[in-house]
Each structure stands twice: as structure tokens, then as C-alpha cells.
């Protein structure tokens, strides 16, 4: 059997000559062992190592770097060139979770059945501090083909234990906490660091004691964040929560205690319509009967429907004069009506009616959602657009700028959301309108590119420096940012108490507490919350 073109090219490139059959057999055997593992195998000719091999991993032909258990394998007789490249390489994070392995083809010249591999230690620290475990940049593995995969996995696990020195966090933290400038240690403790910063410091407390300023982090400890539509699809995340929002308003709230509603509540509209239809047919049948029957018969049907216990004695004494036509069908008809309507239905109705009367008065809002209501005014807390970031901003100008920036891009995400089902189309149209109303304040064109400098948020200033801000500029915008405080400086209660087309949106658990607070008023205004609005619903992941 002749040599295949692919393997012949490899022989020529590596100059292995007569050892062709030996190393081809070994490689094929070892590749069969690797068949269940995501791997990329490249042949590299000595002196011709090209940077393009490193760029291959970013193409669509390869599994993404952030998926675990991958191997990037170089089959070469020029291992020193590859090792030298990795020694000088600074951006090791480009490899992500890929594990780099070199198969040394020179070793096959020694007429052995063993493979010699070199496993790259991506966590190698050239000059480790005291207390940090020392390691080597490459680890050699000698194995027969059937055992190589197991040994490769074992050394990979051992090397991965060194990754704890290569982590960073989005929140900046160090060995010391600066308390100067805090007026109250009780109230100011929350401003020292966010919960995420505290947790990161706690997890990395053993790492902070080492001087690792010369070590470049490869991974980042990210906080729980909102998923958006702009991220890459390869991100690995764990779904933490689905954040839902509710609203509260007293606009046109109605109770279920009016007389007609109470009387009709035991049956729904379709049931009443069906009952009225059957009653009409019964009356028509009795009207079409001979004249001697219809008068007493109609009174009998009415009495039975109201309940046969309230009928007068004359009705019970009503008799039908004998005719030449049998009345079996009529008697059966009256009997069925008496059983179903005069007994079962009336008793069931009284039971339901009695229960309805002892149930507390319920109030309901005319809205199931508020973001699709024309002309409505929405109050929304600053923290809904970024809880951790808003706490760190001192001045009103930057708090409002951050809030409306997040709102702008959040609405833009909804506006470009794929899909055409009814509710989504309503939300998309609403989002487009909100974006178009907000763009001029940022000096943006239709593509959200900054083109003008006439907007209220077009000035660029440092967040730690005060900047004048006139809140009335955004008075006509449908969504108004507010904040909770004891003095109610944003007049939240006053605005909601007007019971105009205005609603407050917040997290569902907060709206429950706020609704109870608002309903405790002397004017007996009734505030109702709703949970059917999904405009700002978000998925949180870490």
C-alpha cells in the first residue's frame, strides 16, 4: 500500500525519511485516543514557524477558547522555536482554556515506541514570591500511545491548581481600606466597597499577601450582571435570577363591591348569556302553547327560576287542561328545568354569593402593563439602571447622565429585538419612541453616534467634580428618575397621590412594601400594584 499524500507531505516537511511507518503508526494510535477530546493538530516545519498558527484559533473553524478541555497540539521536530515563542508571548489570555502540547518528532528517531510530549504551563511565574509554589514552563511526558491521554489529563489537573495567582476582579481592591473622609463609619461602611468588592477581597485574601504586580491576570472575577443582546454567544455563564418589575398607581382603580358586580360575580358573562338564552327559549315554547296553558306556565317558569319555595299557592294549584295531544314532553321539560334551575343552580348561586359577600373588597387597576399606555408618566428609581454604580456617584448631573445613558441603550436593545409577535411589537414601538426622544439630549443621530454638542448630557466632565444640572430639562420625558429618602425630596408620594396617569416602577418585592405604605393614607386613596409588565425584565448571570 502506498503512502497517503497527507502523511507524505508531513514526512517531507519533517525530514523523517525511513521512520515514516513508525511515527505514523504512533500518531494514528494516539489520535484515536484523542478522538473524544476537542483538539487541533498542526504540523510545523523547522525554521518555518509562523505566527499565523496562533491566529487560527480565533477563526470559526475552531471551538472557542473559553470552552474547557481543549488541546492545541504542535507536531514538530522544531520544539525549541515554539517554546521560544511562548516564552516571549505576553498575551497568554488569547489561549483561554486551550492547553498547548508539543509532540517531539525528533524523539521518534531513537527507535522507541514512546511518545515524548511537552505540556505548556500557562501559569508559570519566573520569580515567585515566598510562599508561592515554584513550577516549570514546560512539563515532559513520556508515554505509550494508549496511556498518553490519561497522563495528559492528570498533568493538566495539577497545573490548573496554580491558576489562583492569575485572577483579577472588576472592583479595584487592595490590602488596605481607606476610611478617611467618611463622616460616619456606620452609614459610610457601605461606601467603602460594594458587596462584590468585599466578596472578592474575601476570596483573594491569600493572594493579596503576595506581591504579584509582575503577574498579568488571565481571568477575571466578574460580578452578577445583566445579560444583554450585544454580548458574544460564546460566553459561559450561570443564570442567577430573572429580575421582574411591578408598578403601582391609583389611577382609575375600581373595587368589586358595587351592587351589580356583587350580584353577577358568581357567574361570568358567558354563563349569564347562556342562562338568558335558555330562559328565553323556555318562555317562547310556553307562549306557543294553547291559550289555556301559557299564562300559568310562564308564571311557573318564573317562579321556578327565582326558586320554587317563593311561589304562591295558586301557582302550585295550576293545572293543565287535558287535550287531545299528550303532554309527556312538556312535563319532562318542566321537570328538568325545576331540577337544574330551581334547585341546583339556585342553591349553588346562593352559596357562591354568600362567599363573595364575606371576601374583603378587592381593588383593581385598568392597566395590566404600563409601558404601552399612551401619555403615561413613569417614575423609576436610579438603582434600576445600575445599583452598584449609582451608589458611587455623588452629583446629580452624573447620576442623571448615567441613568438616562443606561435607559437609552436598554430601550435600544428592545427596539432592535428580533421577532414580531404582538406584545413585542408594542414594546419595540414604545422603545423606539423613547430612544428618539432621548437622543437629542446626548447629541446623537439616528445611529446613536454623537454628532452634536447641544444636548444637556454632551458635556464631558470628571464624575468627582460638581456640575450644574437643571432637572426641568427632562420634565417632558415619559420616564423620570427618582430616589427614596425620608424627606421624599423627589415628591414621589405627592405625584402618585394625584391619581393621574402616573405609575411607579420598581422591583416586585419593593412594590409590595411601597403599596402597603401608600395605602396607609387619610384620603382613602387606593393604590393597586400590577405584575404584568415585562418591558424592563432582565436576566442576571455570573
CSV table of N, CA and C in Angstrom, one decimal, residues 273-288 301:
chain,number,residue,atom,x,y,z
A,273,UNK,N,-75.1,34.8,29.8
A,273,UNK,CA,-75.6,34.8,28.4
A,273,UNK,C,-76.3,33.5,28.1
A,274,UNK,N,-75.6,32.4,28.5
A,274,UNK,CA,-76.2,31.0,28.2
A,274,UNK,C,-77.5,30.8,29.0
A,275,UNK,N,-77.5,31.3,30.2
A,275,UNK,CA,-78.7,31.1,31.0
A,275,UNK,C,-79.9,31.9,30.5
A,276,UNK,N,-79.6,33.2,30.1
A,276,UNK,CA,-80.6,34.0,29.5
A,276,UNK,C,-81.2,33.4,28.2
A,277,UNK,N,-80.3,32.8,27.4
A,277,UNK,CA,-80.7,32.2,26.1
A,277,UNK,C,-81.7,31.0,26.4
A,278,UNK,N,-81.3,30.2,27.3
A,278,UNK,CA,-82.2,29.1,27.7
A,278,UNK,C,-83.6,29.5,28.2
A,279,UNK,N,-83.5,30.5,29.1
A,279,UNK,CA,-84.8,31.0,29.7
A,279,UNK,C,-85.7,31.6,28.6
A,280,UNK,N,-85.1,32.3,27.6
A,280,UNK,CA,-85.9,32.9,26.5
A,280,UNK,C,-86.5,31.8,25.7
A,281,UNK,N,-85.8,30.7,25.4
A,281,UNK,CA,-86.4,29.6,24.7
A,281,UNK,C,-87.5,28.9,25.4
A,282,UNK,N,-87.4,28.8,26.7
A,282,UNK,CA,-88.5,28.2,27.5
A,282,UNK,C,-89.7,29.1,27.5
A,283,UNK,N,-89.5,30.4,27.6
A,283,UNK,CA,-90.7,31.3,27.5
A,283,UNK,C,-91.3,31.3,26.2
A,284,UNK,N,-90.5,31.2,25.1
A,284,UNK,CA,-91.1,31.1,23.7
A,284,UNK,C,-91.9,29.8,23.6
A,285,UNK,N,-91.4,28.8,24.1
A,285,UNK,CA,-92.1,27.5,24.0
A,285,UNK,C,-93.5,27.6,24.7
A,286,UNK,N,-93.5,28.2,25.9
A,286,UNK,CA,-94.8,28.3,26.6
A,286,UNK,C,-95.7,29.2,26.0
A,287,UNK,N,-95.2,30.3,25.3
A,287,UNK,CA,-96.1,31.2,24.6
A,287,UNK,C,-96.8,30.6,23.5
A,288,UNK,N,-96.1,29.6,22.8
A,288,UNK,CA,-96.6,29.0,21.6
A,288,UNK,C,-97.6,27.9,22.0
A,301,UNK,N,-92.6,29.0,35.2
A,301,UNK,CA,-91.2,29.1,34.9
A,301,UNK,C,-90.5,30.2,35.7
